[in-house]
Structures are given as structure tokens and as C-alpha cells.
GROMACS .gro file of C-alpha atoms in nm:
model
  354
    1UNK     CA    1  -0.691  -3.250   1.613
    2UNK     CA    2  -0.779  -3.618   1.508
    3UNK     CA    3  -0.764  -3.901   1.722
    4UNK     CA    4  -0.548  -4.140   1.754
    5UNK     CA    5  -0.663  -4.491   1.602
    6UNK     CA    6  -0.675  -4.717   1.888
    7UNK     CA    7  -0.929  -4.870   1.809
    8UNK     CA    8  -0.765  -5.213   1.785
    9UNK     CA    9  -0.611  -5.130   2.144
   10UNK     CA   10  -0.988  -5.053   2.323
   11UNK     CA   11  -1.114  -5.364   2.151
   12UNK     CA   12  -0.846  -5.603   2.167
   13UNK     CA   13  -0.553  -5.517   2.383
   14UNK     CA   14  -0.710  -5.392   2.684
   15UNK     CA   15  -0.920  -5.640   2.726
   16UNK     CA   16  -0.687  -5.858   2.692
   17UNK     CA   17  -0.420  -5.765   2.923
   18UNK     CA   18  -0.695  -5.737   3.193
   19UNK     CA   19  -0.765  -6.066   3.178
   20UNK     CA   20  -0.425  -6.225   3.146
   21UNK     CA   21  -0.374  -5.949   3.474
   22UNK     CA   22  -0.644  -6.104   3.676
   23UNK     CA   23  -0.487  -6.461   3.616
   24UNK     CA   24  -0.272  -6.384   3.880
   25UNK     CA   25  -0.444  -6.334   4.102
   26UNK     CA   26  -0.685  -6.636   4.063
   27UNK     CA   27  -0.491  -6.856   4.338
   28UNK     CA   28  -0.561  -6.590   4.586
   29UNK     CA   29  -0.905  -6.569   4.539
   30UNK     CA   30  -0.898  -6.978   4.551
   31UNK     CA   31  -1.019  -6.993   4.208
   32UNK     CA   32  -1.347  -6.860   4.218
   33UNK     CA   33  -1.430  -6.772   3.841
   34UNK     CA   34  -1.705  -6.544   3.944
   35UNK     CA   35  -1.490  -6.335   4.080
   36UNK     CA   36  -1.230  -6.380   3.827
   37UNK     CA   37  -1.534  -6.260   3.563
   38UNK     CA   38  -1.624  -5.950   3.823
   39UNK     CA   39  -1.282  -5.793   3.866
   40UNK     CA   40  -1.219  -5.854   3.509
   41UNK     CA   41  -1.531  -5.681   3.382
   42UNK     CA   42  -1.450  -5.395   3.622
   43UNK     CA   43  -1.060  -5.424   3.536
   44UNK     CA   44  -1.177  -5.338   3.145
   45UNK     CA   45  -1.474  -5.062   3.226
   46UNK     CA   46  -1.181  -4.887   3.457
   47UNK     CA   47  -0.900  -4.925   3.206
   48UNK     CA   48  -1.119  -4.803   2.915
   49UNK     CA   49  -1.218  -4.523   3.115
   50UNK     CA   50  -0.858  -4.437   3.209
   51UNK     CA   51  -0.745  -4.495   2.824
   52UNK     CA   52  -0.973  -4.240   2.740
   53UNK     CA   53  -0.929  -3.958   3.016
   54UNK     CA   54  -0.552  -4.029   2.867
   55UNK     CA   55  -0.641  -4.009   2.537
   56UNK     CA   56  -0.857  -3.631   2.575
   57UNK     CA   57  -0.563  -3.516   2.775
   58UNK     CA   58  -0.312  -3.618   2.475
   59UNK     CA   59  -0.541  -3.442   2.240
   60UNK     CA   60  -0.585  -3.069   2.465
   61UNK     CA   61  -0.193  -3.109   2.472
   62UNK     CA   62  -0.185  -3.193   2.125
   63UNK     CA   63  -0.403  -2.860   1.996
   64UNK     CA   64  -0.174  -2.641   2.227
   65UNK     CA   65   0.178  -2.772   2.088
   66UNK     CA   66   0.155  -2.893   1.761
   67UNK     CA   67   0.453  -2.792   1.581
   68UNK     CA   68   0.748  -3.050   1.569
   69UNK     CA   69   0.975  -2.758   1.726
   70UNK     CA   70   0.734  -2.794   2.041
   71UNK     CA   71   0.807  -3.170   2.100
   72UNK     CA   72   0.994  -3.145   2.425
   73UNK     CA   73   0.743  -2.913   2.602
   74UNK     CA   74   0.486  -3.105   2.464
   75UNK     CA   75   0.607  -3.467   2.534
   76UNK     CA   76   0.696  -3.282   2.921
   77UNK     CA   77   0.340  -3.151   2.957
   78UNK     CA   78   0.180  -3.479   2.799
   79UNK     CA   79   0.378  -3.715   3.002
   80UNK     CA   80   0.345  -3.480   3.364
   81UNK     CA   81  -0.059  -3.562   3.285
   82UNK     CA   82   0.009  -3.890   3.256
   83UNK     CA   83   0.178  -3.933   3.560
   84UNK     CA   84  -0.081  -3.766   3.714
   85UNK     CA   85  -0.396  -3.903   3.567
   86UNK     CA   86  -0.266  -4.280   3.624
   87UNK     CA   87  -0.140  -4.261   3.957
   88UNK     CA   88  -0.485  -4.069   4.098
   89UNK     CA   89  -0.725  -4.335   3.903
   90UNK     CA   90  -0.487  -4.648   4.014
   91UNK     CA   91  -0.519  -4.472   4.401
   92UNK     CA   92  -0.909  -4.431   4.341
   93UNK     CA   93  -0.991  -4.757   4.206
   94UNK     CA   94  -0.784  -4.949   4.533
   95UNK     CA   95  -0.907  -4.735   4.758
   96UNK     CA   96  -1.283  -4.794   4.653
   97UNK     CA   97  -1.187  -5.175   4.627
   98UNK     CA   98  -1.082  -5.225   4.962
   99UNK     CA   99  -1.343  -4.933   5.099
  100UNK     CA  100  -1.611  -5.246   4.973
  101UNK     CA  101  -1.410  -5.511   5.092
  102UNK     CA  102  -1.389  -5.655   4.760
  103UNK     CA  103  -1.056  -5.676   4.696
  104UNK     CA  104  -0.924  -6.042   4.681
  105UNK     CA  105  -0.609  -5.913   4.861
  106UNK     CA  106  -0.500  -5.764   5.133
  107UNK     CA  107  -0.422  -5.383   5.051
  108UNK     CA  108  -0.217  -5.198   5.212
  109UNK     CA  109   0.103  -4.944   5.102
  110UNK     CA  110   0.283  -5.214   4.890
  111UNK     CA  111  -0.015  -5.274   4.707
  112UNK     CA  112  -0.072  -4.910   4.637
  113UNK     CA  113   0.233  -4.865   4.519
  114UNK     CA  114   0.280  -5.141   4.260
  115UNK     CA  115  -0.022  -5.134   4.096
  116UNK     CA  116  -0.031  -4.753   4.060
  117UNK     CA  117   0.329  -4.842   3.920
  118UNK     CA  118   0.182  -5.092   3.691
  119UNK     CA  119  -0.037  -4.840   3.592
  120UNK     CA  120   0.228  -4.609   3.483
  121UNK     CA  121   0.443  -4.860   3.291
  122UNK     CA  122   0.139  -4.933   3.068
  123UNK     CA  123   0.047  -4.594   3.032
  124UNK     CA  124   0.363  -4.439   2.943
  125UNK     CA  125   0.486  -4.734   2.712
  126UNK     CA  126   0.154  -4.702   2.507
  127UNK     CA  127   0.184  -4.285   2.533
  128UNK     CA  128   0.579  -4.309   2.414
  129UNK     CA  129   0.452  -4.551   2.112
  130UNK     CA  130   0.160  -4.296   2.004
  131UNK     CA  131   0.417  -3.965   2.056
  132UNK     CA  132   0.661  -4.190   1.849
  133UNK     CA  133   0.400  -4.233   1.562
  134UNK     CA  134   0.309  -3.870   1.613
  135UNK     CA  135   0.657  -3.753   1.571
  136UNK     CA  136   0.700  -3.897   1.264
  137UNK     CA  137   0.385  -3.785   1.075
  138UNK     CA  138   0.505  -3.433   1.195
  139UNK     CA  139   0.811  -3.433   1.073
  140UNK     CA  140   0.700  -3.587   0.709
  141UNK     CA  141   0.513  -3.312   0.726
  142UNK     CA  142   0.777  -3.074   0.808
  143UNK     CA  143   1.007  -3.202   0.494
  144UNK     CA  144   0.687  -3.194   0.263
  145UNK     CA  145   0.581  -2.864   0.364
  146UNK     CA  146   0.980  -2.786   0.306
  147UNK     CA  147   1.008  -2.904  -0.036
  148UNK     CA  148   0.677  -2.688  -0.084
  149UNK     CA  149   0.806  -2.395   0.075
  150UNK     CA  150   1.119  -2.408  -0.179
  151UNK     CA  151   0.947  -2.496  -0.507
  152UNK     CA  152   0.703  -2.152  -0.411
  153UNK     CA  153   1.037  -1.982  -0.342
  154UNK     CA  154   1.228  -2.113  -0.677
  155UNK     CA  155   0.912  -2.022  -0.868
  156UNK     CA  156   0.901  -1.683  -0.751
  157UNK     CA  157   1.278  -1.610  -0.767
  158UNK     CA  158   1.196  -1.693  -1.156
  159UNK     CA  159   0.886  -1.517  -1.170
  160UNK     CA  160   1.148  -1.239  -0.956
  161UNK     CA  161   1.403  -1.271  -1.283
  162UNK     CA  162   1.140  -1.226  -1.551
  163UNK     CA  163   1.029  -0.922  -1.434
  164UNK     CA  164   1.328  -0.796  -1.289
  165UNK     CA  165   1.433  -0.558  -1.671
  166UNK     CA  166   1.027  -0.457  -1.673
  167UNK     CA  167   1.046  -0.311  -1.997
  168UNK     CA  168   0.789  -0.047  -1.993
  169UNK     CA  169   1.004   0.119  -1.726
  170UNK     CA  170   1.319   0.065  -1.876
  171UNK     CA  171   1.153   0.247  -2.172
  172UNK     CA  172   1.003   0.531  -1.974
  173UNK     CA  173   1.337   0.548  -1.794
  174UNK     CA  174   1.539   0.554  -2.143
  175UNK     CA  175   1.331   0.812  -2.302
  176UNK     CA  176   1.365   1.014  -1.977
  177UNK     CA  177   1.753   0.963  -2.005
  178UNK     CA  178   1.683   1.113  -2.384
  179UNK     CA  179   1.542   1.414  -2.277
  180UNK     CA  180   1.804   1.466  -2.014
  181UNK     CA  181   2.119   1.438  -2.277
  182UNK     CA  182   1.977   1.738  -2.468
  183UNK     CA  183   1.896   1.964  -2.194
  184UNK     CA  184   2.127   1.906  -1.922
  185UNK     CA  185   2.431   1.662  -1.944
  186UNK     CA  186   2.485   1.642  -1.527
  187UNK     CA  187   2.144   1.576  -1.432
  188UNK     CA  188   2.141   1.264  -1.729
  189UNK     CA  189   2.479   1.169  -1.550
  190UNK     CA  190   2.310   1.126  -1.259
  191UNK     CA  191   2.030   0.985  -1.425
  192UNK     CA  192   2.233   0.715  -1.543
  193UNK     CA  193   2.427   0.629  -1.236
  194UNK     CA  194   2.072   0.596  -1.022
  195UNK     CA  195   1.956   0.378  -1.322
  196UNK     CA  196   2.234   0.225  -1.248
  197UNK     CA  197   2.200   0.145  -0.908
  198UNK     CA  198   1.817   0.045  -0.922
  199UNK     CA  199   1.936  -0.235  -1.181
  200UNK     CA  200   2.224  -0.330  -0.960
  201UNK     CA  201   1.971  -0.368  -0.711
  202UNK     CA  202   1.723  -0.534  -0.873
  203UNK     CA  203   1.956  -0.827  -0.995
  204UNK     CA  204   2.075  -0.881  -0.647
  205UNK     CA  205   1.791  -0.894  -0.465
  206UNK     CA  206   1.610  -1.186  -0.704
  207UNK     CA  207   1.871  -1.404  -0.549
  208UNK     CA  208   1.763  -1.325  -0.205
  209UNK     CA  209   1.468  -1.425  -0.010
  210UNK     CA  210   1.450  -1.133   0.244
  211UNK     CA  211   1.664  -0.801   0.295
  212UNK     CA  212   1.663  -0.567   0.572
  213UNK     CA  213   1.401  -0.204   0.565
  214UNK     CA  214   1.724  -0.035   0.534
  215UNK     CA  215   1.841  -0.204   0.178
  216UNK     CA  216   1.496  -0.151   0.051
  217UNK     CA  217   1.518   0.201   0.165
  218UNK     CA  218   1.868   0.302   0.003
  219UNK     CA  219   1.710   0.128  -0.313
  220UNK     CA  220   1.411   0.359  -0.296
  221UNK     CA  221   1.619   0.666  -0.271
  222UNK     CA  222   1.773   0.599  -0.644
  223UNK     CA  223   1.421   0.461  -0.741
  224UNK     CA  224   1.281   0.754  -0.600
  225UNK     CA  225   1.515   0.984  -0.821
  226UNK     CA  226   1.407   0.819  -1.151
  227UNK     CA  227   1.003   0.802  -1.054
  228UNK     CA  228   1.065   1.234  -1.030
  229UNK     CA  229   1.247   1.286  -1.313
  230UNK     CA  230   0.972   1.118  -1.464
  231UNK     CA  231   0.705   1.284  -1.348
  232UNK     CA  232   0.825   1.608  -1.176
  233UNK     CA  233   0.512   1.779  -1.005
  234UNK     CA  234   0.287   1.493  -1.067
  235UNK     CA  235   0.430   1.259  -0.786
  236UNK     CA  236   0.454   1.372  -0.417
  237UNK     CA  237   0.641   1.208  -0.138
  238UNK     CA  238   0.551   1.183   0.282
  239UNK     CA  239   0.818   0.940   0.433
  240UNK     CA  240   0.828   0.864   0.800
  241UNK     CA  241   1.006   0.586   0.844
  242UNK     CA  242   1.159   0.541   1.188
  243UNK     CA  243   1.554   0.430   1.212
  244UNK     CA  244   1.469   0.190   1.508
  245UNK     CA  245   1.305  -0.066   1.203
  246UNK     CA  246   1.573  -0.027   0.980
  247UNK     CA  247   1.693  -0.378   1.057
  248UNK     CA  248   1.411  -0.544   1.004
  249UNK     CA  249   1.367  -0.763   0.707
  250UNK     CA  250   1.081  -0.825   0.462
  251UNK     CA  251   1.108  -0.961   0.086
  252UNK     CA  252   1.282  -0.751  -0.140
  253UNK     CA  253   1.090  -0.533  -0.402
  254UNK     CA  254   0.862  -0.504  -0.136
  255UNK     CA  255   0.867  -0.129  -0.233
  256UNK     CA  256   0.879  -0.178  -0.547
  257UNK     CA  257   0.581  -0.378  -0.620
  258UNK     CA  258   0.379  -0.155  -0.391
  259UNK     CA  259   0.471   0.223  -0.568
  260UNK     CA  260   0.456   0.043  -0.893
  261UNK     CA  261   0.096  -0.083  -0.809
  262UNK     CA  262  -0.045   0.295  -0.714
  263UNK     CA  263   0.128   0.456  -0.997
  264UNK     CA  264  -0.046   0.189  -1.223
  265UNK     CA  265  -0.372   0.261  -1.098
  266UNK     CA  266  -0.422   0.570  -1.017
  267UNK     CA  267  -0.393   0.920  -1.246
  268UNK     CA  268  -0.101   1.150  -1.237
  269UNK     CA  269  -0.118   1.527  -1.291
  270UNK     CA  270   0.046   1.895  -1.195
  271UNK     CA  271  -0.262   1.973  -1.043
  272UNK     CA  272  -0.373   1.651  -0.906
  273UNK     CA  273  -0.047   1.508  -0.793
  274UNK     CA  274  -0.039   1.136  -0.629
  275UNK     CA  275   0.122   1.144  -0.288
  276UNK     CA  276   0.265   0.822  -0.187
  277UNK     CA  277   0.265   0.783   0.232
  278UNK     CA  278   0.581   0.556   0.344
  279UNK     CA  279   0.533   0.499   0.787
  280UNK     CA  280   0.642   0.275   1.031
  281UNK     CA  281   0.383   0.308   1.320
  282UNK     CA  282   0.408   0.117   1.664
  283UNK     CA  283   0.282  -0.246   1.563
  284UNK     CA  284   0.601  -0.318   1.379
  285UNK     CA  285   0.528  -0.264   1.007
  286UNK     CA  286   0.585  -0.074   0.735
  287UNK     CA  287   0.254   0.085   0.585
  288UNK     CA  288   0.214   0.226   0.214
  289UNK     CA  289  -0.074   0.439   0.147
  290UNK     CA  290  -0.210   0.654  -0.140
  291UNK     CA  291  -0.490   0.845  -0.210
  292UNK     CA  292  -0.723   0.707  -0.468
  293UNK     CA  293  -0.709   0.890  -0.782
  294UNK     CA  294  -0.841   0.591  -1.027
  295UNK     CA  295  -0.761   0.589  -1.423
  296UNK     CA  296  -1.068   0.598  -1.606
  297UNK     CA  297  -0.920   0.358  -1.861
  298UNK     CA  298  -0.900  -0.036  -1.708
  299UNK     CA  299  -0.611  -0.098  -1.626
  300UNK     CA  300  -0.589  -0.502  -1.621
  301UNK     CA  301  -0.363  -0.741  -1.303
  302UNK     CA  302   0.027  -0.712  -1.419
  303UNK     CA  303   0.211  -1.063  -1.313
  304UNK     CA  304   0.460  -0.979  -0.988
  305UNK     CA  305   0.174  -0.743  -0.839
  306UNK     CA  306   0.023  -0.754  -0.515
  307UNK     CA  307  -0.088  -1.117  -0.575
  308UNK     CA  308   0.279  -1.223  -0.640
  309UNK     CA  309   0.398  -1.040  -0.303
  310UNK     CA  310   0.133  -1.180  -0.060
  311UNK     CA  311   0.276  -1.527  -0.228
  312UNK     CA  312   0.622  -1.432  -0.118
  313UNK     CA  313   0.520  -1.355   0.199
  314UNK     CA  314   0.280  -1.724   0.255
  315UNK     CA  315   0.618  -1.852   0.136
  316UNK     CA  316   0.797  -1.724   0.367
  317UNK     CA  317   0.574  -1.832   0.645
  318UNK     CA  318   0.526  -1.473   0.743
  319UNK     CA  319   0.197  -1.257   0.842
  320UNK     CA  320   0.039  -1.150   0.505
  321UNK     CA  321   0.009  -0.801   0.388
  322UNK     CA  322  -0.302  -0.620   0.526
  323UNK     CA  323  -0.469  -0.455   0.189
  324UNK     CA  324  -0.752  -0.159   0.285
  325UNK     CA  325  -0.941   0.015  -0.012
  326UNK     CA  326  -1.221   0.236   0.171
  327UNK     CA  327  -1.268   0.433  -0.167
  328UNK     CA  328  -1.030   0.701  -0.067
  329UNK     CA  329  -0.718   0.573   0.053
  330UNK     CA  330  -0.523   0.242  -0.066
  331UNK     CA  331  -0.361   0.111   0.230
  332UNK     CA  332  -0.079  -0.170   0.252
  333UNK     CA  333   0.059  -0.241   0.562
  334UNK     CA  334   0.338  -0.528   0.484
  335UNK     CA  335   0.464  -0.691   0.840
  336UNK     CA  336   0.861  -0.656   0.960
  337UNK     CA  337   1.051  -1.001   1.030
  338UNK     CA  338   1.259  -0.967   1.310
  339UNK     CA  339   1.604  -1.140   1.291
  340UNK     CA  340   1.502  -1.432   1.492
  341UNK     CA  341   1.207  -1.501   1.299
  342UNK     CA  342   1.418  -1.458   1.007
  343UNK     CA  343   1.618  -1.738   1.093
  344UNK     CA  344   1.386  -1.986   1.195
  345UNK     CA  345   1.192  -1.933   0.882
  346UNK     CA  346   1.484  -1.948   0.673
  347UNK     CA  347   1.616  -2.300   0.853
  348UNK     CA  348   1.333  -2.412   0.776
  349UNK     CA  349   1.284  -2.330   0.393
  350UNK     CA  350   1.681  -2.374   0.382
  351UNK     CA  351   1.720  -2.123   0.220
  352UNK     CA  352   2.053  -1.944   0.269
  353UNK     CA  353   2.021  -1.506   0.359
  354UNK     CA  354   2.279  -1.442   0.097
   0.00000   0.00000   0.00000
């Protein structure tokens, strides 16, 4: 956390207003400019002192609530350590004047309590100027990081659009259709209507940021139907996804991108089928897995891959995807958004659910 420049108030301002403070008090001690010179070089040691006990206290508050969503605690808890800071220095600094019978004044409970509350009207008007300043670099930086936020999520809503028709599937998916027509008419019905569906699908969803497990889940089911026509045998299927996470919310063609990815990469066969591993386990994700099966040809990065999705997700201002290759399983565990966190991320990017 950086400090504050106050550099032009330790210099300048303190020193001044301690000795314009200590005029005051100059009749009292009948005019004696030594002691005028003591109590103000003591005056500016103590109040520099204070300034900065202030200032590391602002700063460990500061680290702790940062976000422009955590001004009121953080103005409470900065402001509650002011109060006490200033009113135990003001206390010590009498008490050890009078304890050494220095003090050009009589002290007694009067005394204490206005110059502790001196103490605290300089303290908190100089703390209420520096939250003010800090306020308002936060929340430039709030509508900057905004307008970010949406130009990522415009950019990948058209990144979303271009790859929406991919046309090697839609060719697979055709020729599959093909095959169908000639050997049995229902099944290419039904075919066509889960073709259908994925499209439908697939069109919606570029135009939202984030849709519930459930959505992505109905999608996969017609997805699902296309990927084993396809490849019959050669693709095998573990799902295990509890119903308790259903309404939980992640970006959509989360699925997508992730079965796409293994069946790009790895080798499909009869007798060495690829088994795709859909869970929800207790930490509140949804994990992907695959056993590595790796084309011998290279297969080069396809735009809207894994790259494009842990994008989405920075975005989105949610936890990235956790990616684990340990040679024989492909792991991706993608995190679940809650509803609340849904909505604050969403007011913030203002961007609307639907």
C-alpha cells in the first residue's frame, strides 16, 4: 500500500500550526521566548510522531479494506484508531508535562480535555481530507477497471459469435446427419432436432455472460447425443454431477470448450475409447477430467480454447480454472458462482444476466 504524500504537511504544516499554537500561550508564560522555542520544538517532535503512528495505522487499515465497497467499515475502523491514538498521546504528553512541572499552565481536567479535543479536530479533519482523496482514486479506479472489464467482455462475446457455427463440427455433424438419412430416417430426425437445440443454444448463450450448471447441463445432453452418434464406441461417459449445484452459474460453453479441448487432443478408438469424467465434489466446482490418450500428429492452439475461457473467467472477476496435466489424467476444475457473487460481479461489469 503506498503512502500518502504528506510530505508538504510534515515539513510545512505541522510545524507551522505548532508554532502559531504556542502563540497563545506566550502571555502565560510572560513572554519568555525560550520557552516559547522549547515547547515548540517539543510541540513538532510530538506531533510528527503522532502524524506518523496515524499515518501506519491508516496504512494496516488500508491493506485490510481496500476495495471501494469496504469504505464504511474501513473509514469506521480507521477513524475508531484515530480516536484512540490521539486522545492516549494528547493524555501522555500532559501528563508527562505537568509530571516535570513544565507546563506553562496550570493542568488540571479542563485542560485535559481540550487539548486532547484539539487533538482530535486536527486529526480527524486531516484523516477525512486523505480518506476523501483516497475515495476518489478508488473509485476512478473502479470505473476504469469497469470500462476494462466490458471491452474484455464485448471482445469475447465477438470472439463467442465467431466461433459460435465452428465449421468443422457443423461438417462432422452434417455428414453424420448424411449417414443417418440412408440408414435410419428416426434416428436422423432426432439427429436434427438435437442439432437443433445445440445451435439454439449456442446463439443464446453468446449474448450472455454467465448461465446456471443446469442450462449448461440440458445443453450437454443434446451435445452429448451428437458427440455419440459421431463416434459410437469410441467416446465414453462418467457423469456425477450433484443436483444441489445445479443453480450455480459459470460462463456458458464452459462445457463446451472443455469436451471440445480433450476430443482435440487426445485419440479416439473402439478399443481405446476416451472417457470424459463430469463431478461436482465438495469445494463447490465442477471438475472435467480425461485420461490422456495424445494424437501423435500436433495438433496446434484453436482460438476460443482453454486460453479464451480462463479470459472469461479473469473477466468476470471470478477464481480461474485450475488446469492439472500429470501425464495421465487432464484435469479442469472450473469454479461455481453463487448467485450473490453473481450479482455483485455483474453490477459491477454492468452487464445485464439476460
Amino acid at each position: 500500500m503506498e503512502r500518502p504524500n504528506d510530505v508538504w504537511l510534515r515539513a510545512i504544516c505541522i510545524p507551522l500550526i505548532i508554532l502559531m499554537a504556542n502563540l497563545l500561550y506566550l502571555e502565560d508564560s510572560h513572554y519568555n521566548l525560550v520557552a516559547y522555542a522549547f515547547w515548540s520544538a517539543v510541540g513538532i517532535a510530538y506531533a510528527l510522531l503522532m502524524w506518523e503512528i496515524t499515518i501506519r495505522w491508516l496504512l494496516f487499515v488500508r491493506r485490510r479494506y481496500t476495495g471501494i465497497g469496504q469504505t464504511r467499515r474501513r473509514v469506521l475502523i480507521t477513524f475508531g484508531g484515530y480516536f484512540v491514538i490521539t486522545s492516549s498521546l494528547q493524555a501522555l504528553i500532559i501528563w508527562l508535562a505537568d509530571l516535570t512541572n513544565l507546563a506553562a499552565i496550570a493542568i488540571n481536567w479542563t485542560v485535559y480535555a481540550r487539548l486532547i479535543a484539539v487533538g482530535l479536530v486536527c486529526v480527524l479533519f486531516v484523516g477525512a481530507f486523505y480518506e476523501l482523496i483516497y475515495y476518489i482514486q478508488k473509485y476512478r479506479e473502479a470505473v476504469q477497471e469497469s470500462e476494462a472489464i466490458k471491452k474484455v467482455g464485448l471482445q469475447t462475446q465477438y470472439d463467442n459469435l465467431k466461433n459460435q457455427v465452428n465449421p468443422h463440427f457443423l461438417f462432422n455433424s452434417l455428414n453424420s446427419l448424411s449417414a443417418l438419412i440412408t440408414e435410419d430416417r428416426g434416428r436422423a430426425g432426432l439427429f436434427l432436432d438435437e442439432l437443433s437445440s445445440v445451435y439454439r443454444y449456442l446463439l443464446q448463450a453468446g449474448q450472455r455472460p454467465l448461465v446456471t450448471l443446469d442450462e449448461e447441463m440440458t445443453f450437454l445432453q443434446a451435445y452429448r447425443y451428437l458427440l455419440d452418434t459421431r463416434f459410437g464406441e469410441s467416446l465414453r461417459w462418467e457423469i456425477n454431477v450433484g443436483e444441489q449445484y445445479l443453480d450455480q452459474w459459470l460462463p456458458p460453453l464452459s462445457l463446451q470448450t472443455l469436451i471440445e479441448n480433450a476430443l482435440r487432443h487426445n485419440v479416439l478408438l473402439p478399443d481405446k475409447p476416451l472417457t470424459l469424467h463430469l463431478a461436482t465434489p465438495a469445494n463447490g466446482s465442477l471438475v472435467v477430467c480425461n485420461g490422456i490418450q495424445r494424437k501423435r500428429a500436433v495438433v496446434f492452439a484453436q482460438q476460443g480454447g482453454l486460453s479464451l475461457l480462463a479470459a472469461r473467467y479473469e473477466s468476470l472477476q471470478l477464481p480461474p480454472p485450475l488446469i492439472t496435466d500429470n501425464g495421465q489424467q487432464f484435469v479442469v476444475s472450473l469454479p461455481l458462482a453463487q448467485k450473490e457473487q453473481v450479482l455483485d460481479t455483474l453490477s459491477l461489469t454492468n452487464v445485464p444476466m439476460k
